[in-house]
CSV table of C-alpha atoms in Angstrom, one decimal:
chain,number,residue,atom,x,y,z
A,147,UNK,CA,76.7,113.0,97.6
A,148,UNK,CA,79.0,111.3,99.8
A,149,UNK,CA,77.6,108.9,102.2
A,150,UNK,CA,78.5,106.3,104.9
A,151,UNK,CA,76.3,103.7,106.0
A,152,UNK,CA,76.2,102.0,108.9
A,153,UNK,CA,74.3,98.3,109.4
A,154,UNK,CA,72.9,97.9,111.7
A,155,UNK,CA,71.7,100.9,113.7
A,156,UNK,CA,71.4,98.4,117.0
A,157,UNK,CA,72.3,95.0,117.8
A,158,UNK,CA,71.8,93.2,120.7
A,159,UNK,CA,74.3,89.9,121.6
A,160,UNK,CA,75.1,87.8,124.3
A,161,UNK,CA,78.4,88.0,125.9
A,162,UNK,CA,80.8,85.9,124.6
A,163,UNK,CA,79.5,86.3,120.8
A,164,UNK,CA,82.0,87.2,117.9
A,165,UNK,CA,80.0,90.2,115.9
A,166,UNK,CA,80.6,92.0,113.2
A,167,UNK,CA,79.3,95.8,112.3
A,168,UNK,CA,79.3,97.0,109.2
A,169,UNK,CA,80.0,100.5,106.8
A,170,UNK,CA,79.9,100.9,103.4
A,171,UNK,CA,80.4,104.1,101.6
A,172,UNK,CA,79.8,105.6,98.2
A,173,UNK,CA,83.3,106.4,97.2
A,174,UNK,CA,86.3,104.4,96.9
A,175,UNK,CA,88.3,107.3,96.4
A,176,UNK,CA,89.1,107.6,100.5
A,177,UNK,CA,91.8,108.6,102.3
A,178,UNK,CA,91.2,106.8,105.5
A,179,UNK,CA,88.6,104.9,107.6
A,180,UNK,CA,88.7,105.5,110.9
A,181,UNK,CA,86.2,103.6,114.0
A,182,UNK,CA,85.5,105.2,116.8
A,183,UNK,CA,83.3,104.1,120.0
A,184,UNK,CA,81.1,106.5,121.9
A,185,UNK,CA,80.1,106.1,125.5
A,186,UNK,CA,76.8,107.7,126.6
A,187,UNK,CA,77.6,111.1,127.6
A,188,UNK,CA,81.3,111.0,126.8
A,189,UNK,CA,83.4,112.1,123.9
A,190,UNK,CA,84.7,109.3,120.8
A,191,UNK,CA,87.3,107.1,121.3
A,192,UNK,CA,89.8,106.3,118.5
A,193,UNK,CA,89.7,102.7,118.1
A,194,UNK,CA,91.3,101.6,114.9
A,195,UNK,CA,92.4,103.5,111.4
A,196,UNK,CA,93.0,102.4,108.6
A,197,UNK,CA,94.7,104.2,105.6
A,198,UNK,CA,94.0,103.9,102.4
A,199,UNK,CA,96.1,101.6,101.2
A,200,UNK,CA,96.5,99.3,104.0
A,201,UNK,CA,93.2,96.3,104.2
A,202,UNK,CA,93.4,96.0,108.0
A,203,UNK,CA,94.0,96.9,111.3
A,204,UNK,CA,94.2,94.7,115.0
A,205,UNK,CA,94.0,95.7,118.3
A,206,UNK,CA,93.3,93.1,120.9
A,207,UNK,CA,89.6,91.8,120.4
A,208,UNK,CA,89.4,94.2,117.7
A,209,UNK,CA,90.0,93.8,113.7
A,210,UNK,CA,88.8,96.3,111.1
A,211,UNK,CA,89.1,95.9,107.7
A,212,UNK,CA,88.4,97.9,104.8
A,213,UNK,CA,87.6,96.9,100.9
A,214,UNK,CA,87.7,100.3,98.9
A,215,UNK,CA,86.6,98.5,96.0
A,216,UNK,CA,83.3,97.0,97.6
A,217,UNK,CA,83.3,100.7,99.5
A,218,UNK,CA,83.1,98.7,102.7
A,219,UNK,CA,84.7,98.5,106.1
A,220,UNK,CA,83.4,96.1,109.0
A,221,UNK,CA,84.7,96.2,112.5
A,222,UNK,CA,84.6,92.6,113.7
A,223,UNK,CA,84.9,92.0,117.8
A,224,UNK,CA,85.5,88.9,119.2
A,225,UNK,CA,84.2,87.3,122.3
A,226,UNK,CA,82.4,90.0,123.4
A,227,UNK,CA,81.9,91.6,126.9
A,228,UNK,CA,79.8,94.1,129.1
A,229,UNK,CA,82.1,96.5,128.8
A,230,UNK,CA,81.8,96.8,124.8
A,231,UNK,CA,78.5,97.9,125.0
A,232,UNK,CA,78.8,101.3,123.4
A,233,UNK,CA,77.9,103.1,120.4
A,234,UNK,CA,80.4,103.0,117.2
A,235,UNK,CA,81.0,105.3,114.4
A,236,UNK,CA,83.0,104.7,111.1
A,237,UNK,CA,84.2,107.8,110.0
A,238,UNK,CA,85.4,108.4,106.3
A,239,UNK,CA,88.2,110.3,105.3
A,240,UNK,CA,88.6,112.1,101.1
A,241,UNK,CA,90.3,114.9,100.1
A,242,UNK,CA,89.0,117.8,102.9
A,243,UNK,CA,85.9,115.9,103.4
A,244,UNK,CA,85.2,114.5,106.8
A,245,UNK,CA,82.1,111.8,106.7
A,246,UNK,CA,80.2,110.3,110.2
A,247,UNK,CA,78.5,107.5,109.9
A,248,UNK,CA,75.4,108.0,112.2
A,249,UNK,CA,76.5,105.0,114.1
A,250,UNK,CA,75.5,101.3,115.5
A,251,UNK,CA,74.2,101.0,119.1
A,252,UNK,CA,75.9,98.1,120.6
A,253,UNK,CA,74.4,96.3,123.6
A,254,UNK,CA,76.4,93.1,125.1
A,255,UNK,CA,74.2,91.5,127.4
A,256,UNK,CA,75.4,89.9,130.4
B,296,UNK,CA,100.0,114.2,126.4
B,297,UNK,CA,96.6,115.5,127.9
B,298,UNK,CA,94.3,115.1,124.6
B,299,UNK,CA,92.5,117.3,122.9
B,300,UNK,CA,91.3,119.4,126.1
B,301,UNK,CA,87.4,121.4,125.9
B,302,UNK,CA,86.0,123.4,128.3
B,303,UNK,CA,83.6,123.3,129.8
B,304,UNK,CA,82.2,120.1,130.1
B,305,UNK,CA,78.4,121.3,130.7
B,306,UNK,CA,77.0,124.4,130.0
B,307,UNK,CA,73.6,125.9,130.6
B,308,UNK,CA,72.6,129.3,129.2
B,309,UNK,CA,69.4,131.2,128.5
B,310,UNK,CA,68.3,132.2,125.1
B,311,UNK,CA,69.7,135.0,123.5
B,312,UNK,CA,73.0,134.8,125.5
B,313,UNK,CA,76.3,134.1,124.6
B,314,UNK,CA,78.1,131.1,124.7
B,315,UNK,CA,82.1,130.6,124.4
B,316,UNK,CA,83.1,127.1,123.5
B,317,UNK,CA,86.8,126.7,124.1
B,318,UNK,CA,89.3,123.7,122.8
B,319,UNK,CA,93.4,123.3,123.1
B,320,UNK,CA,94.5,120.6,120.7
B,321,UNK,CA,97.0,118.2,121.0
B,322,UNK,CA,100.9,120.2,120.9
B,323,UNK,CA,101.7,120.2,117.7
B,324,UNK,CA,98.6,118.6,115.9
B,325,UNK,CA,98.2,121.3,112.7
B,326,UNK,CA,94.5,120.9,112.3
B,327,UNK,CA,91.5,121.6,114.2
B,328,UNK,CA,88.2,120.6,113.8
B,329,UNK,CA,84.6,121.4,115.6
B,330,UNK,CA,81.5,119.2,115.4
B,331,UNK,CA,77.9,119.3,116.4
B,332,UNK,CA,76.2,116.3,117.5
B,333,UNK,CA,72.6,115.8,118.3
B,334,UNK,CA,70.2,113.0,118.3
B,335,UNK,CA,68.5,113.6,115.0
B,336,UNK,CA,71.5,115.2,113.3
B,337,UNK,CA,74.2,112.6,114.0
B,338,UNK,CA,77.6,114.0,113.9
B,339,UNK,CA,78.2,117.6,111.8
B,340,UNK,CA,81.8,118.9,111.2
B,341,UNK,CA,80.9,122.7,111.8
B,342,UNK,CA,84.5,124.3,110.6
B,343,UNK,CA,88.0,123.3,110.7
B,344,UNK,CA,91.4,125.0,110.5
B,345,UNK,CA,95.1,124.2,109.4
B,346,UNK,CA,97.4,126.0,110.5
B,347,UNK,CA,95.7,128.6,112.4
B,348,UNK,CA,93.5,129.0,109.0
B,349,UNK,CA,89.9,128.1,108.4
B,350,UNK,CA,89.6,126.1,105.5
B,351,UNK,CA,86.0,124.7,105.5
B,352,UNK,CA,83.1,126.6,107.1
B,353,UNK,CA,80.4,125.4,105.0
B,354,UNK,CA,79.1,123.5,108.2
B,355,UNK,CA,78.4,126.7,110.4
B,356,UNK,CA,74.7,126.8,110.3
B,357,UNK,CA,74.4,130.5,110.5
B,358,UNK,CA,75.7,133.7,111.4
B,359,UNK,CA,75.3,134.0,115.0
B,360,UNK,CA,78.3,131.2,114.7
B,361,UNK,CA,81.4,132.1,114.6
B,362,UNK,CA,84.8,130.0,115.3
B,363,UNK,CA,88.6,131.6,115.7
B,364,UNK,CA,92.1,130.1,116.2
B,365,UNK,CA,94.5,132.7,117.6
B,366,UNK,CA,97.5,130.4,118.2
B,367,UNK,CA,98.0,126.7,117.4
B,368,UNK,CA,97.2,126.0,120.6
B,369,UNK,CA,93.6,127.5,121.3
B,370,UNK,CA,90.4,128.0,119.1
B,371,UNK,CA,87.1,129.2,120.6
B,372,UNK,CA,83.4,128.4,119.3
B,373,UNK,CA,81.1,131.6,120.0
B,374,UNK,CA,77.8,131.0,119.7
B,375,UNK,CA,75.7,134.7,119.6
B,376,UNK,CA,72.9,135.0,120.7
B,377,UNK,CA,72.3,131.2,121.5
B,378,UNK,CA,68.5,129.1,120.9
B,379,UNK,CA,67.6,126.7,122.8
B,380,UNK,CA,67.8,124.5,118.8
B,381,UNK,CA,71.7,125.1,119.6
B,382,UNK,CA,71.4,122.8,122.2
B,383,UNK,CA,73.7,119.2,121.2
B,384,UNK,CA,77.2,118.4,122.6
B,385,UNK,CA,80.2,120.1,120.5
B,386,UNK,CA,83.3,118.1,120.0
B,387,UNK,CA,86.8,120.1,119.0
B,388,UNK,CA,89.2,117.1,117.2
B,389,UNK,CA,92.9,118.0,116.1
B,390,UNK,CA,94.9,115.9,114.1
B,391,UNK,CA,98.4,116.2,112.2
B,392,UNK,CA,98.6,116.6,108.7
B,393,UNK,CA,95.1,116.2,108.0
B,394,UNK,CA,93.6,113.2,106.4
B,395,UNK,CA,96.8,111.1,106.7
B,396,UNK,CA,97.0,110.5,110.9
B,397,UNK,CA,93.7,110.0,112.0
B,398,UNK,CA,91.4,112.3,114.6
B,399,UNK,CA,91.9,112.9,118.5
B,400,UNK,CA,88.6,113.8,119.9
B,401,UNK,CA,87.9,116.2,123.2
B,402,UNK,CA,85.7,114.9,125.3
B,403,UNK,CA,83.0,116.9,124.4
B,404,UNK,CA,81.1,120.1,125.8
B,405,UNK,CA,77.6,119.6,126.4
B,406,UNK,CA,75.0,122.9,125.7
B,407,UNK,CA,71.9,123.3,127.3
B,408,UNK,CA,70.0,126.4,126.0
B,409,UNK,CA,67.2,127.2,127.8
């Protein structure tokens, strides 16, 4: 059965902190990995996708990378803010299969 | 571009009526998807279509669920007759050429059943 994991299901850090969250799935025969962020109440954001054979992706604060081999992805954010707070879901991509991760709840503390 | 457009945004009904979830992808996006999220459930793909075809229903949890794309630009979510364990927020996401370009989420349309 396919699977994605996320780790940790909340973190708390203070602002200013580099973090890294983590997903690891069961199959390395993906497509794509995508992250999305999820404000309380509101719909997902796309923030960063990676295809299958590329190892990373940037955007601003933002770097995601992806290891098919290890079946892991991590989404690392740098200096953290406020405004990150959110909850983020790594979605996996194989074939016509569409896999959420159930998410990790993010809270940057002023 | 507007998005991947749902409507409504909030919707409270009564058990045992029916509910119409509606979506208009992104122009020209080929494949459209609807999801289910709850608290305990996480996020469920329900059904999804390309080209105006479903593909995958295997995620509808029952009968009184039913999904339909007339046109590439509209697909409805019908929900008959609604329970109040139907309640979650239903996300419609289009993308082109599935698999390959990534997903553009709706912002969501949140069902109360009481």
């Amino acid at each position: 059965k396919q699977e994605v994991t996320q780790i940790p299901a909340a973190l708390s850090v203070p602002e200013g902190e580099n973090l890294v969250l983590n997903c690891s799935f069961t199959d390395s025969a993906i497509y794509n990995l995508q992250w999305f962020r999820q404000d309380p109440g509101k719909g997902l954001t796309s923030l960063l996708l990676i295809q299958s054979s590329q190892r990373e992706q940037t955007s601003g604060r933002l770097n995601a990378s992806l290891d098919k081999s290890s079946g892991r992805s991590t989404l690392y954010i740098a200096a953290s803010q406020p405004g990150d707070s959110a909850t983020y879901l790594c979605v996996m991509s194989r074939d016509d299969k569409i896999i959420f991760g159930k998410g990790t709840r993010l809270h940057i503390l002023p | 571009d507007a998005g991947v457009i749902q409507s409504p945004r909030h919707e409270v009904t009564e058990m045992g009526q029916e509910v119409t979830l509606r979506c208009k992808p992104i122009s020209g996006h080929n494949s459209l998807f609807w999801y289910r999220q709850t608290m305990m459930r996480g996020l469920e793909l329900l059904i999804y279509f390309n080209n105006n075809v479903p593909i995958d229903d295997s995620g509808m949890p029952e009968d009184r669920f039913s999904a339909k794309m007339p046109n590439a630009s509209f697909s409805t979510l019908k929900i008959q007759p609604s329970e109040p364990r139907d309640s979650a927020v239903y996300f419609c996401a289009s993308s082109l050429r599935h698999r390959a370009e990534g997903y553009t989420f709706g912002s969501g349309t949140r069902l109360t059943v009481v």
